Structure formats: C-alpha cells, structure tokens
PDB file of C-alpha atoms in Angstrom:
ATOM      1  CA  MET R   1     -82.812  29.662  92.754  1.00  0.00           C
ATOM      2  CA  PHE R   2     -86.380  28.429  93.150  1.00  0.00           C
ATOM      3  CA  GLN R   3     -88.228  26.446  95.791  1.00  0.00           C
ATOM      4  CA  ALA R   4     -89.443  22.921  95.159  1.00  0.00           C
ATOM      5  CA  ILE R   5     -90.336  19.669  96.842  1.00  0.00           C
ATOM      6  CA  LEU R   6     -87.284  17.517  96.149  1.00  0.00           C
ATOM      7  CA  ILE R   7     -87.232  13.732  96.460  1.00  0.00           C
ATOM      8  CA  GLU R   8     -83.787  12.203  96.960  1.00  0.00           C
ATOM      9  CA  LYS R   9     -82.611   8.671  97.531  1.00  0.00           C
ATOM     10  CA  ASP R  10     -79.879   7.734  99.973  1.00  0.00           C
ATOM     11  CA  GLY R  11     -79.160   4.041  99.642  1.00  0.00           C
ATOM     12  CA  GLY R  12     -82.552   2.408 100.032  1.00  0.00           C
ATOM     13  CA  ASP R  13     -84.129   5.366 101.822  1.00  0.00           C
ATOM     14  CA  VAL R  14     -86.297   7.923 100.017  1.00  0.00           C
ATOM     15  CA  ARG R  15     -86.278  11.403 101.529  1.00  0.00           C
ATOM     16  CA  SER R  16     -88.497  14.373 100.571  1.00  0.00           C
ATOM     17  CA  SER R  17     -87.884  17.972 101.577  1.00  0.00           C
ATOM     18  CA  LEU R  18     -88.730  21.559 100.672  1.00  0.00           C
ATOM     19  CA  SER R  19     -85.503  22.696  99.045  1.00  0.00           C
ATOM     20  CA  ASP R  20     -83.896  25.602  97.217  1.00  0.00           C
ATOM     21  CA  VAL R  21     -82.895  24.422  93.748  1.00  0.00           C
ATOM     22  CA  ASP R  22     -80.513  26.123  91.334  1.00  0.00           C
ATOM     23  CA  ASP R  23     -82.139  27.175  88.042  1.00  0.00           C
ATOM     24  CA  GLN R  24     -79.218  25.597  86.225  1.00  0.00           C
ATOM     25  CA  ARG R  25     -80.413  22.149  87.352  1.00  0.00           C
ATOM     26  CA  LEU R  26     -83.676  22.408  85.424  1.00  0.00           C
ATOM     27  CA  PRO R  27     -83.889  19.624  82.821  1.00  0.00           C
ATOM     28  CA  PRO R  28     -83.747  20.238  79.062  1.00  0.00           C
ATOM     29  CA  GLY R  29     -86.852  21.607  77.377  1.00  0.00           C
ATOM     30  CA  ASP R  30     -87.969  24.297  74.960  1.00  0.00           C
ATOM     31  CA  VAL R  31     -90.463  26.047  77.288  1.00  0.00           C
ATOM     32  CA  THR R  32     -89.796  27.422  80.772  1.00  0.00           C
ATOM     33  CA  VAL R  33     -92.870  28.074  82.899  1.00  0.00           C
ATOM     34  CA  ARG R  34     -93.355  30.018  86.101  1.00  0.00           C
ATOM     35  CA  VAL R  35     -95.744  27.758  88.005  1.00  0.00           C
ATOM     36  CA  ALA R  36     -98.824  29.403  89.521  1.00  0.00           C
ATOM     37  CA  TYR R  37    -100.591  26.309  90.879  1.00  0.00           C
ATOM     38  CA  SER R  38     -99.905  22.613  91.117  1.00  0.00           C
ATOM     39  CA  THR R  39    -101.777  19.822  92.871  1.00  0.00           C
ATOM     40  CA  LEU R  40    -101.227  16.867  95.140  1.00  0.00           C
ATOM     41  CA  ASN R  41    -102.510  13.612  93.658  1.00  0.00           C
ATOM     42  CA  TYR R  42    -102.457  10.007  94.844  1.00  0.00           C
ATOM     43  CA  LYS R  43     -99.447   9.243  92.651  1.00  0.00           C
ATOM     44  CA  ASP R  44     -97.602  12.272  94.020  1.00  0.00           C
ATOM     45  CA  ALA R  45     -98.312  11.128  97.574  1.00  0.00           C
ATOM     46  CA  LEU R  46     -96.885   7.679  96.818  1.00  0.00           C
ATOM     47  CA  ALA R  47     -93.755   9.298  95.390  1.00  0.00           C
ATOM     48  CA  ILE R  48     -93.260  11.776  98.233  1.00  0.00           C
ATOM     49  CA  THR R  49     -93.708   9.184 100.980  1.00  0.00           C
ATOM     50  CA  GLY R  50     -91.744   6.484  99.138  1.00  0.00           C
ATOM     51  CA  LYS R  51     -94.668   4.069  99.613  1.00  0.00           C
ATOM     52  CA  ALA R  52     -94.425   2.904  95.988  1.00  0.00           C
ATOM     53  CA  PRO R  53     -91.659   3.022  93.347  1.00  0.00           C
ATOM     54  CA  VAL R  54     -93.268   5.836  91.359  1.00  0.00           C
ATOM     55  CA  VAL R  55     -90.063   7.822  90.818  1.00  0.00           C
ATOM     56  CA  ARG R  56     -87.875   6.496  87.998  1.00  0.00           C
ATOM     57  CA  SER R  57     -84.780   8.626  88.625  1.00  0.00           C
ATOM     58  CA  PHE R  58     -83.416  10.733  91.474  1.00  0.00           C
ATOM     59  CA  PRO R  59     -83.408  13.519  92.461  1.00  0.00           C
ATOM     60  CA  MET R  60     -86.993  14.193  91.407  1.00  0.00           C
ATOM     61  CA  ILE R  61     -89.461  17.027  91.821  1.00  0.00           C
ATOM     62  CA  PRO R  62     -92.946  15.475  92.151  1.00  0.00           C
ATOM     63  CA  GLY R  63     -96.207  16.940  90.873  1.00  0.00           C
ATOM     64  CA  ILE R  64     -97.952  15.355  87.903  1.00  0.00           C
ATOM     65  CA  ASP R  65     -99.476  18.623  86.699  1.00  0.00           C
ATOM     66  CA  PHE R  66     -99.321  22.416  86.866  1.00  0.00           C
ATOM     67  CA  ALA R  67    -100.850  25.608  85.543  1.00  0.00           C
ATOM     68  CA  GLY R  68     -98.640  28.601  84.932  1.00  0.00           C
ATOM     69  CA  ILE R  69     -97.313  31.327  82.664  1.00  0.00           C
ATOM     70  CA  VAL R  70     -94.640  30.908  80.004  1.00  0.00           C
ATOM     71  CA  GLU R  71     -91.419  32.737  80.914  1.00  0.00           C
ATOM     72  CA  HIS R  72     -89.381  31.678  77.898  1.00  0.00           C
ATOM     73  CA  SER R  73     -90.218  29.664  74.795  1.00  0.00           C
ATOM     74  CA  ASP R  74     -88.329  28.255  71.844  1.00  0.00           C
ATOM     75  CA  HIS R  75     -91.461  26.348  70.822  1.00  0.00           C
ATOM     76  CA  PRO R  76     -93.478  27.794  67.913  1.00  0.00           C
ATOM     77  CA  ALA R  77     -96.848  27.318  69.645  1.00  0.00           C
ATOM     78  CA  TYR R  78     -96.041  29.363  72.765  1.00  0.00           C
ATOM     79  CA  LYS R  79     -94.720  32.799  73.638  1.00  0.00           C
ATOM     80  CA  THR R  80     -93.826  34.617  76.844  1.00  0.00           C
ATOM     81  CA  GLY R  81     -96.957  35.399  78.842  1.00  0.00           C
ATOM     82  CA  ASP R  82     -99.083  32.511  77.563  1.00  0.00           C
ATOM     83  CA  LYS R  83    -101.121  30.662  80.183  1.00  0.00           C
ATOM     84  CA  VAL R  84    -100.637  26.903  79.944  1.00  0.00           C
ATOM     85  CA  VAL R  85    -101.536  23.627  81.621  1.00  0.00           C
ATOM     86  CA  LEU R  86     -99.625  20.340  81.779  1.00  0.00           C
ATOM     87  CA  ASN R  87    -100.974  16.918  82.796  1.00  0.00           C
ATOM     88  CA  GLY R  88     -99.104  13.615  82.758  1.00  0.00           C
ATOM     89  CA  TRP R  89     -96.321  12.728  80.294  1.00  0.00           C
ATOM     90  CA  GLY R  90     -94.323  11.118  83.111  1.00  0.00           C
ATOM     91  CA  PHE R  91     -94.151  14.441  84.932  1.00  0.00           C
ATOM     92  CA  GLY R  92     -93.052  13.886  88.530  1.00  0.00           C
ATOM     93  CA  GLU R  93     -91.925  10.343  87.647  1.00  0.00           C
ATOM     94  CA  GLN R  94     -89.360  10.616  84.847  1.00  0.00           C
ATOM     95  CA  HIS R  95     -89.298  14.400  84.419  1.00  0.00           C
ATOM     96  CA  TRP R  96     -89.148  17.087  87.095  1.00  0.00           C
ATOM     97  CA  GLY R  97     -92.711  17.964  88.043  1.00  0.00           C
ATOM     98  CA  GLY R  98     -94.982  20.792  89.042  1.00  0.00           C
ATOM     99  CA  LEU R  99     -94.483  21.075  92.815  1.00  0.00           C
ATOM    100  CA  ALA R 100     -91.941  23.830  92.220  1.00  0.00           C
ATOM    101  CA  GLN R 101     -91.824  27.517  91.394  1.00  0.00           C
ATOM    102  CA  GLN R 102     -90.358  26.764  87.973  1.00  0.00           C
ATOM    103  CA  ALA R 103     -90.628  24.014  85.369  1.00  0.00           C
ATOM    104  CA  ARG R 104     -88.881  23.419  82.057  1.00  0.00           C
ATOM    105  CA  VAL R 105     -90.703  21.102  79.664  1.00  0.00           C
ATOM    106  CA  ASN R 106     -91.204  19.928  76.117  1.00  0.00           C
ATOM    107  CA  GLY R 107     -93.703  22.371  74.620  1.00  0.00           C
ATOM    108  CA  ASP R 108     -95.558  19.514  72.939  1.00  0.00           C
ATOM    109  CA  TRP R 109     -96.730  18.421  76.411  1.00  0.00           C
ATOM    110  CA  LEU R 110     -98.517  21.700  77.108  1.00  0.00           C
ATOM    111  CA  VAL R 111    -102.058  22.732  76.294  1.00  0.00           C
ATOM    112  CA  PRO R 112    -103.303  26.325  76.343  1.00  0.00           C
ATOM    113  CA  LEU R 113    -105.403  27.297  79.355  1.00  0.00           C
ATOM    114  CA  GLN R 114    -109.008  26.724  78.298  1.00  0.00           C
ATOM    115  CA  SER R 115    -111.382  29.672  78.590  1.00  0.00           C
ATOM    116  CA  PRO R 116    -113.127  30.501  80.927  1.00  0.00           C
ATOM    117  CA  PHE R 117    -110.871  28.799  83.489  1.00  0.00           C
ATOM    118  CA  THR R 118    -108.450  30.708  85.684  1.00  0.00           C
ATOM    119  CA  LEU R 119    -105.106  29.107  86.501  1.00  0.00           C
ATOM    120  CA  ARG R 120    -106.473  28.212  89.933  1.00  0.00           C
ATOM    121  CA  GLN R 121    -109.606  26.613  88.511  1.00  0.00           C
ATOM    122  CA  ALA R 122    -107.512  24.613  86.051  1.00  0.00           C
ATOM    123  CA  MET R 123    -105.698  22.991  88.970  1.00  0.00           C
ATOM    124  CA  ALA R 124    -108.843  22.651  91.059  1.00  0.00           C
ATOM    125  CA  ILE R 125    -109.804  20.377  88.164  1.00  0.00           C
ATOM    126  CA  GLY R 126    -106.250  19.131  87.566  1.00  0.00           C
ATOM    127  CA  THR R 127    -105.261  15.715  86.299  1.00  0.00           C
ATOM    128  CA  ALA R 128    -107.970  14.117  88.429  1.00  0.00           C
ATOM    129  CA  GLY R 129    -110.721  16.161  86.801  1.00  0.00           C
ATOM    130  CA  TYR R 130    -109.269  15.790  83.325  1.00  0.00           C
ATOM    131  CA  THR R 131    -109.116  12.018  83.896  1.00  0.00           C
ATOM    132  CA  ALA R 132    -112.725  12.021  85.097  1.00  0.00           C
ATOM    133  CA  MET R 133    -113.737  13.785  81.882  1.00  0.00           C
ATOM    134  CA  LEU R 134    -111.894  11.173  79.808  1.00  0.00           C
ATOM    135  CA  CYS R 135    -113.860   8.491  81.694  1.00  0.00           C
ATOM    136  CA  VAL R 136    -117.176  10.212  80.976  1.00  0.00           C
ATOM    137  CA  MET R 137    -116.224  10.507  77.307  1.00  0.00           C
ATOM    138  CA  ALA R 138    -115.370   6.784  77.240  1.00  0.00           C
ATOM    139  CA  LEU R 139    -118.859   5.958  78.549  1.00  0.00           C
ATOM    140  CA  GLU R 140    -120.393   8.183  75.878  1.00  0.00           C
ATOM    141  CA  TRP R 141    -118.351   6.532  73.128  1.00  0.00           C
ATOM    142  CA  HIS R 142    -119.819   3.196  74.236  1.00  0.00           C
ATOM    143  CA  ASP R 143    -123.386   4.535  74.107  1.00  0.00           C
ATOM    144  CA  VAL R 144    -123.935   4.790  77.862  1.00  0.00           C
ATOM    145  CA  THR R 145    -126.606   7.492  77.844  1.00  0.00           C
ATOM    146  CA  PRO R 146    -128.640   8.785  80.815  1.00  0.00           C
ATOM    147  CA  ASP R 147    -131.730   6.831  79.753  1.00  0.00           C
ATOM    148  CA  LYS R 148    -129.845   3.510  80.013  1.00  0.00           C
ATOM    149  CA  GLY R 149    -129.880   3.450  83.828  1.00  0.00           C
ATOM    150  CA  GLU R 150    -127.737   4.130  86.867  1.00  0.00           C
ATOM    151  CA  VAL R 151    -124.027   4.904  86.622  1.00  0.00           C
ATOM    152  CA  LEU R 152    -121.712   3.895  89.466  1.00  0.00           C
ATOM    153  CA  VAL R 153    -118.663   5.866  90.605  1.00  0.00           C
ATOM    154  CA  THR R 154    -116.214   4.127  92.946  1.00  0.00           C
ATOM    155  CA  GLY R 155    -113.739   5.997  95.137  1.00  0.00           C
ATOM    156  CA  ALA R 156    -116.262   8.796  94.839  1.00  0.00           C
ATOM    157  CA  ALA R 157    -114.894  11.035  97.614  1.00  0.00           C
ATOM    158  CA  GLY R 158    -111.463  11.209  95.987  1.00  0.00           C
ATOM    159  CA  GLY R 159    -110.305  13.602  93.286  1.00  0.00           C
ATOM    160  CA  VAL R 160    -111.312  11.666  90.167  1.00  0.00           C
ATOM    161  CA  GLY R 161    -114.473  10.330  91.766  1.00  0.00           C
ATOM    162  CA  SER R 162    -115.680  13.713  93.017  1.00  0.00           C
ATOM    163  CA  VAL R 163    -115.350  15.350  89.611  1.00  0.00           C
ATOM    164  CA  ALA R 164    -116.897  12.317  87.895  1.00  0.00           C
ATOM    165  CA  VAL R 165    -119.957  12.557  90.174  1.00  0.00           C
ATOM    166  CA  ALA R 166    -120.289  16.287  89.446  1.00  0.00           C
ATOM    167  CA  LEU R 167    -119.905  15.832  85.676  1.00  0.00           C
ATOM    168  CA  LEU R 168    -122.247  12.876  85.323  1.00  0.00           C
ATOM    169  CA  SER R 169    -124.978  14.446  87.439  1.00  0.00           C
ATOM    170  CA  LYS R 170    -124.893  17.673  85.406  1.00  0.00           C
ATOM    171  CA  LEU R 171    -125.154  15.610  82.212  1.00  0.00           C
ATOM    172  CA  GLY R 172    -128.347  14.049  83.514  1.00  0.00           C
ATOM    173  CA  TYR R 173    -127.169  10.638  84.735  1.00  0.00           C
ATOM    174  CA  ASP R 174    -128.490   8.953  87.872  1.00  0.00           C
ATOM    175  CA  VAL R 175    -125.214   8.648  89.784  1.00  0.00           C
ATOM    176  CA  VAL R 176    -124.589   6.194  92.592  1.00  0.00           C
ATOM    177  CA  ALA R 177    -121.439   6.937  94.592  1.00  0.00           C
ATOM    178  CA  VAL R 178    -119.317   4.329  96.378  1.00  0.00           C
ATOM    179  CA  THR R 179    -117.059   5.384  99.240  1.00  0.00           C
ATOM    180  CA  GLY R 180    -115.277   3.862 102.200  1.00  0.00           C
ATOM    181  CA  ARG R 181    -116.095   7.021 104.179  1.00  0.00           C
ATOM    182  CA  PRO R 182    -119.831   7.046 104.960  1.00  0.00           C
ATOM    183  CA  GLU R 183    -119.427  10.438 106.629  1.00  0.00           C
ATOM    184  CA  GLU R 184    -118.931  11.910 103.138  1.00  0.00           C
ATOM    185  CA  ALA R 185    -122.500  11.083 102.042  1.00  0.00           C
ATOM    186  CA  VAL R 186    -123.704  14.673 102.446  1.00  0.00           C
ATOM    187  CA  TYR R 187    -120.745  15.953 100.401  1.00  0.00           C
ATOM    188  CA  LEU R 188    -121.387  13.421  97.614  1.00  0.00           C
ATOM    189  CA  ARG R 189    -125.095  14.185  97.454  1.00  0.00           C
ATOM    190  CA  ALA R 190    -124.245  17.880  97.167  1.00  0.00           C
ATOM    191  CA  LEU R 191    -122.115  17.021  94.124  1.00  0.00           C
ATOM    192  CA  GLY R 192    -125.108  15.276  92.551  1.00  0.00           C
ATOM    193  CA  ALA R 193    -125.092  11.659  93.719  1.00  0.00           C
ATOM    194  CA  LYS R 194    -128.611  10.190  93.961  1.00  0.00           C
ATOM    195  CA  ASP R 195    -127.452   7.434  96.303  1.00  0.00           C
ATOM    196  CA  VAL R 196    -124.303   6.598  98.302  1.00  0.00           C
ATOM    197  CA  LEU R 197    -123.157   3.031  98.971  1.00  0.00           C
ATOM    198  CA  ASP R 198    -120.587   1.709 101.433  1.00  0.00           C
ATOM    199  CA  ARG R 199    -117.468   0.340  99.751  1.00  0.00           C
ATOM    200  CA  ALA R 200    -117.708  -2.708 102.035  1.00  0.00           C
ATOM    201  CA  GLN R 201    -120.487  -3.976  99.762  1.00  0.00           C
ATOM    202  CA  PHE R 202    -117.902  -4.388  96.984  1.00  0.00           C
ATOM    203  CA  THR R 203    -114.763  -5.612  98.734  1.00  0.00           C
ATOM    204  CA  GLU R 204    -115.558  -9.295  99.267  1.00  0.00           C
ATOM    205  CA  PRO R 205    -115.381 -11.943  96.504  1.00  0.00           C
ATOM    206  CA  GLY R 206    -118.739 -12.270  94.745  1.00  0.00           C
ATOM    207  CA  LYS R 207    -120.406 -14.323  92.052  1.00  0.00           C
ATOM    208  CA  PRO R 208    -119.042 -14.296  88.494  1.00  0.00           C
ATOM    209  CA  LEU R 209    -122.354 -12.706  87.503  1.00  0.00           C
ATOM    210  CA  ALA R 210    -124.462 -10.647  89.907  1.00  0.00           C
ATOM    211  CA  LYS R 211    -127.861  -9.093  89.374  1.00  0.00           C
ATOM    212  CA  GLU R 212    -127.732  -6.565  86.522  1.00  0.00           C
ATOM    213  CA  ARG R 213    -127.808  -2.999  87.853  1.00  0.00           C
ATOM    214  CA  TRP R 214    -125.273  -0.584  86.389  1.00  0.00           C
ATOM    215  CA  ALA R 215    -125.479   0.828  82.863  1.00  0.00           C
ATOM    216  CA  GLY R 216    -122.028   2.341  83.265  1.00  0.00           C
ATOM    217  CA  ALA R 217    -119.328   2.849  85.855  1.00  0.00           C
ATOM    218  CA  VAL R 218    -116.256   4.940  86.542  1.00  0.00           C
ATOM    219  CA  ASP R 219    -113.796   2.931  88.618  1.00  0.00           C
ATOM    220  CA  VAL R 220    -110.700   4.318  90.309  1.00  0.00           C
ATOM    221  CA  VAL R 221    -110.202   1.449  92.734  1.00  0.00           C
ATOM    222  CA  GLY R 222    -109.436  -1.700  90.747  1.00  0.00           C
ATOM    223  CA  GLY R 223    -108.966  -5.037  92.521  1.00  0.00           C
ATOM    224  CA  GLN R 224    -111.952  -6.841  94.010  1.00  0.00           C
ATOM    225  CA  VAL R 225    -114.128  -3.733  93.796  1.00  0.00           C
ATOM    226  CA  LEU R 226    -113.715  -3.568  90.015  1.00  0.00           C
ATOM    227  CA  ALA R 227    -114.385  -7.302  89.719  1.00  0.00           C
ATOM    228  CA  ASN R 228    -117.699  -6.920  91.561  1.00  0.00           C
ATOM    229  CA  VAL R 229    -118.645  -3.870  89.515  1.00  0.00           C
ATOM    230  CA  CYS R 230    -118.081  -5.792  86.279  1.00  0.00           C
ATOM    231  CA  ALA R 231    -120.205  -8.680  87.557  1.00  0.00           C
ATOM    232  CA  ALA R 232    -123.199  -6.395  88.131  1.00  0.00           C
ATOM    233  CA  MET R 233    -123.137  -4.505  84.837  1.00  0.00           C
ATOM    234  CA  LYS R 234    -126.218  -4.452  82.641  1.00  0.00           C
ATOM    235  CA  TYR R 235    -126.137  -6.070  79.225  1.00  0.00           C
ATOM    236  CA  ARG R 236    -123.677  -4.132  77.004  1.00  0.00           C
ATOM    237  CA  GLY R 237    -122.745  -1.845  79.894  1.00  0.00           C
ATOM    238  CA  THR R 238    -119.341  -0.183  80.093  1.00  0.00           C
ATOM    239  CA  VAL R 239    -116.847   0.355  82.906  1.00  0.00           C
ATOM    240  CA  ALA R 240    -114.266   3.124  82.467  1.00  0.00           C
ATOM    241  CA  ALA R 241    -111.311   2.038  84.619  1.00  0.00           C
ATOM    242  CA  CYS R 242    -108.616   4.567  85.491  1.00  0.00           C
ATOM    243  CA  GLY R 243    -107.163   3.705  88.898  1.00  0.00           C
ATOM    244  CA  LEU R 244    -105.704   1.107  91.235  1.00  0.00           C
ATOM    245  CA  ALA R 245    -106.241   2.454  94.742  1.00  0.00           C
ATOM    246  CA  GLY R 246    -107.523  -0.995  95.730  1.00  0.00           C
ATOM    247  CA  GLY R 247    -104.808  -2.989  94.006  1.00  0.00           C
ATOM    248  CA  MET R 248    -103.360  -4.053  90.660  1.00  0.00           C
ATOM    249  CA  SER R 249    -105.048  -7.447  90.490  1.00  0.00           C
ATOM    250  CA  LEU R 250    -108.409  -8.128  88.862  1.00  0.00           C
ATOM    251  CA  PRO R 251    -109.927 -11.313  90.336  1.00  0.00           C
ATOM    252  CA  THR R 252    -112.773 -11.711  87.886  1.00  0.00           C
ATOM    253  CA  THR R 253    -113.939 -14.128  85.177  1.00  0.00           C
ATOM    254  CA  VAL R 254    -114.754 -13.699  81.514  1.00  0.00           C
ATOM    255  CA  ALA R 255    -118.470 -14.157  82.259  1.00  0.00           C
ATOM    256  CA  PRO R 256    -119.529 -10.468  82.228  1.00  0.00           C
ATOM    257  CA  PHE R 257    -117.683  -9.914  78.965  1.00  0.00           C
ATOM    258  CA  ILE R 258    -118.809 -12.923  76.945  1.00  0.00           C
ATOM    259  CA  LEU R 259    -122.316 -13.405  78.417  1.00  0.00           C
ATOM    260  CA  ARG R 260    -123.408  -9.781  78.821  1.00  0.00           C
ATOM    261  CA  GLY R 261    -121.180  -8.033  76.310  1.00  0.00           C
ATOM    262  CA  VAL R 262    -119.709  -5.804  79.011  1.00  0.00           C
ATOM    263  CA  THR R 263    -116.890  -3.476  77.964  1.00  0.00           C
ATOM    264  CA  LEU R 264    -113.974  -2.737  80.269  1.00  0.00           C
ATOM    265  CA  ALA R 265    -112.564   0.493  78.846  1.00  0.00           C
ATOM    266  CA  GLY R 266    -109.134   1.457  80.101  1.00  0.00           C
ATOM    267  CA  VAL R 267    -108.583   5.201  80.505  1.00  0.00           C
ATOM    268  CA  ASP R 268    -105.024   6.549  80.509  1.00  0.00           C
ATOM    269  CA  SER R 269    -104.446  10.235  81.118  1.00  0.00           C
ATOM    270  CA  VAL R 270    -100.626  10.186  81.164  1.00  0.00           C
ATOM    271  CA  MET R 271     -99.821   9.552  77.498  1.00  0.00           C
ATOM    272  CA  CYS R 272    -103.206  10.603  76.103  1.00  0.00           C
ATOM    273  CA  PRO R 273    -102.913  12.210  72.618  1.00  0.00           C
ATOM    274  CA  LYS R 274    -102.931  16.002  72.582  1.00  0.00           C
ATOM    275  CA  GLU R 275    -106.076  16.354  70.494  1.00  0.00           C
ATOM    276  CA  LEU R 276    -108.004  14.271  73.032  1.00  0.00           C
ATOM    277  CA  ARG R 277    -106.592  16.331  75.918  1.00  0.00           C
ATOM    278  CA  ILE R 278    -107.790  19.530  74.283  1.00  0.00           C
ATOM    279  CA  GLU R 279    -111.243  18.020  73.717  1.00  0.00           C
ATOM    280  CA  ALA R 280    -111.423  16.875  77.364  1.00  0.00           C
ATOM    281  CA  TRP R 281    -110.609  20.392  78.581  1.00  0.00           C
ATOM    282  CA  ARG R 282    -113.155  21.856  76.153  1.00  0.00           C
ATOM    283  CA  ARG R 283    -115.802  19.503  77.513  1.00  0.00           C
ATOM    284  CA  LEU R 284    -114.876  20.408  81.084  1.00  0.00           C
ATOM    285  CA  SER R 285    -115.463  24.070  80.248  1.00  0.00           C
ATOM    286  CA  GLU R 286    -119.005  23.154  79.159  1.00  0.00           C
ATOM    287  CA  ASP R 287    -120.003  20.294  81.449  1.00  0.00           C
ATOM    288  CA  LEU R 288    -118.488  21.025  84.859  1.00  0.00           C
ATOM    289  CA  ASP R 289    -120.413  23.214  87.270  1.00  0.00           C
ATOM    290  CA  LEU R 290    -117.724  25.651  88.401  1.00  0.00           C
ATOM    291  CA  ASP R 291    -119.787  26.538  91.477  1.00  0.00           C
ATOM    292  CA  LYS R 292    -118.989  23.048  92.788  1.00  0.00           C
ATOM    293  CA  LEU R 293    -115.218  23.453  92.480  1.00  0.00           C
ATOM    294  CA  ASP R 294    -114.798  25.176  95.841  1.00  0.00           C
ATOM    295  CA  ALA R 295    -116.568  22.284  97.577  1.00  0.00           C
ATOM    296  CA  LEU R 296    -114.174  19.909  95.825  1.00  0.00           C
ATOM    297  CA  THR R 297    -111.024  21.772  96.774  1.00  0.00           C
ATOM    298  CA  GLU R 298    -108.616  22.124  99.680  1.00  0.00           C
ATOM    299  CA  GLU R 299    -105.582  24.418  99.467  1.00  0.00           C
ATOM    300  CA  VAL R 300    -102.233  23.274 100.866  1.00  0.00           C
ATOM    301  CA  GLY R 301     -99.152  25.481 100.729  1.00  0.00           C
ATOM    302  CA  LEU R 302     -95.899  24.146  99.276  1.00  0.00           C
ATOM    303  CA  PRO R 303     -94.264  23.839 102.763  1.00  0.00           C
ATOM    304  CA  ASP R 304     -97.156  21.603 103.898  1.00  0.00           C
ATOM    305  CA  VAL R 305     -97.249  19.263 100.900  1.00  0.00           C
ATOM    306  CA  ILE R 306     -95.163  16.503 102.526  1.00  0.00           C
ATOM    307  CA  SER R 307     -97.439  16.173 105.558  1.00  0.00           C
ATOM    308  CA  ALA R 308    -100.516  16.396 103.323  1.00  0.00           C
ATOM    309  CA  ALA R 309     -99.183  13.479 101.238  1.00  0.00           C
ATOM    310  CA  ALA R 310     -99.333  11.218 104.280  1.00  0.00           C
ATOM    311  CA  ARG R 311    -102.875  12.380 105.068  1.00  0.00           C
ATOM    312  CA  LEU R 312    -103.936  11.679 101.491  1.00  0.00           C
ATOM    313  CA  LEU R 313    -102.676   8.097 101.626  1.00  0.00           C
ATOM    314  CA  ASP R 314    -104.431   7.628 104.969  1.00  0.00           C
ATOM    315  CA  GLY R 315    -107.758   8.569 103.374  1.00  0.00           C
ATOM    316  CA  GLN R 316    -108.080  11.758 105.399  1.00  0.00           C
ATOM    317  CA  ILE R 317    -108.596  14.101 102.442  1.00  0.00           C
ATOM    318  CA  ARG R 318    -111.579  14.354 100.132  1.00  0.00           C
ATOM    319  CA  GLY R 319    -111.786  15.884  96.689  1.00  0.00           C
ATOM    320  CA  ARG R 320    -108.895  17.857  95.230  1.00  0.00           C
ATOM    321  CA  ILE R 321    -105.786  19.357  96.819  1.00  0.00           C
ATOM    322  CA  ILE R 322    -104.394  22.391  95.041  1.00  0.00           C
ATOM    323  CA  VAL R 323    -101.032  23.922  95.851  1.00  0.00           C
ATOM    324  CA  PRO R 324    -100.733  27.686  95.288  1.00  0.00           C
ATOM    325  CA  ILE R 325     -97.163  28.509  94.297  1.00  0.00           C
ATOM    326  CA  GLY R 326     -97.063  31.740  92.294  1.00  0.00           C
ATOM    327  CA  THR R 327    -100.591  33.002  92.854  1.00  0.00           C
ATOM    328  CA  GLU R 328     -99.654  36.629  92.284  1.00  0.00           C
ATOM    329  CA  MET R 329     -99.686  35.740  88.558  1.00  0.00           C
ATOM    330  CA  ALA R 330    -103.115  34.113  88.500  1.00  0.00           C
TER     331      ALA R 330
END
C-alpha cells in the first residue's frame, strides 16, 4: 500500500481525498519510482478542486511532476537507485501522477536528475520553472537579447512568473513584473524585477496598437492581458505564451503581427521533446540562482495538499509549492 491524493468521481461530483492505494493498482509502465518530492501547480489545483475538467479518467492521482529514485526498471536507460525527474506527458490528467509515494511510468518520459540539483531543488523548480526556462529559450531563439529593451513577465508572483523573473534578471534583462497582488512588489524586486506594475493596467480592452515598449514578454495569463501585451510590443518583439490563468480567449487583432512583425510563440511543456527538456534542465543548472529558490518556495505536506489547492486558486500563494513525500531519500 502507498499513500496518495486520489480524485474520484461519483455521478457529477468530483471528490479528492488522501487515500491508501494498493500497489497492484499502479498503471502499466517499465519504471517504478519511489517519489521523494512532488509539487502543487495550477493545473493540479483545478483537478483536485474539480473547478475545471482537467482529469480525463477516474480515479486519478494528480501531480504533474515528481522527483524520485528508481525502485525497479525494465527500461534500458535506468537502473535501481537512479535519481529521476518527470514533467508533463499527461501526468495527473491521463496517467496517475506524482502526488503519491509511488509512481509507475513509461521510462521515455523521465529525465535524469541534472547536477548539481538535489531532488528537493528539482521540485522547487518543477514544471513551472522548467516551463519558464522554455519561455526564456523561446525569446532567445527569436533574438530577444538584453540590449533590445525591457522584458515583461505577467502573473509574476506565480510559479512560472517567479522563476522567469529570476532567470531573466540573472541573464541581464531589464525585467518588468506584472501582478494582481501589489503587496508582492518587494518579493518580485528581490527576485530581480526592475519595476512592478499592477495587473489592472492590462485587464481592460485597449487599442489594437499601443505605444511600443516591450522587447519581449513571458505571459502566463492569456485573455485580455495577453492581447494588451501584444499591442505594446516593440517592432519584431516576441511574446512567449504558456498559460491561461486569465482565460482561453485572445481578443486581439492582427495589427501587432502584420504591422510590427511581432511573434507570438507558444510554449508547451507537456509534450515537449526529450532533447529540449534535457537542454532546459541544463540551462536551469547554469542560469538559475539557487540562492533564490528558498524565497520562491513553500512546503506543504501531502495531507495538506487539498486545502492548499483551494488557496492556490484563490491567489493566496506565491511562487512554488513543493510537497515532500519521501524526503528520507533526498
């Protein structure tokens, strides 16, 4: 038996609980991992609370990522004792996820733990940090360099946004953070933001083209905020878009794209190719100031994950939430 957060559906009602689960119920896979740390992300919170139809089949163990140690492997790339990380691949949506003491997965989904990270640090970064790194890489691919001007980060007090601010500032960019929580300005400046703007400046419909300001942007919000960000991009600027906290719609026009050559670069971390995942983790090992991880991180025990999910959706949590599960291994 092992403990896990289990999401079940009874008629139209979704119910989450901390449950004891029989090992025999683990899904098929060629690698079994003893989980050391997982995380609580926005998508996990939606699944646990039933606020959005994230889960594709029931029962489901949520948790879109984990770091742990291989217990058993029939996969040629891994052996017992290896330290591994998993992000995405429908984990916690279609496949039982990381908010559990054990996980059984397809070995092709795993990546080796990148030196010098510990298992805890890997989840302090987690899918949010790995996604932030993919966004930074997307800006670089589109020639958004520090000398081009200011880079905007929306949803900056959240997991992706916090790591994006820390990464971009260390790389020499002038970072402007956008948040709906003005009280987090001190926190964001400590991460490296040069300026902090109120999200209210971006939530109302604006002109198809606004005054040019941003050389690049990392957007986790979507909706009207993303539309206004696009409208204020500099000529040939790039927006790396990776989230929808503000909605699925995009009420914009083609003007920024055909008159200023703006690029809207979609960033997907779920099905990202393995070679790009490994490169993102390598870059994180070089470009993320590990001294800032503690400021980014709150620990929540497995029994408290369900209540923390509600707090996350209510905007009461900043940065990253890590969930220690088998920390004696770390």
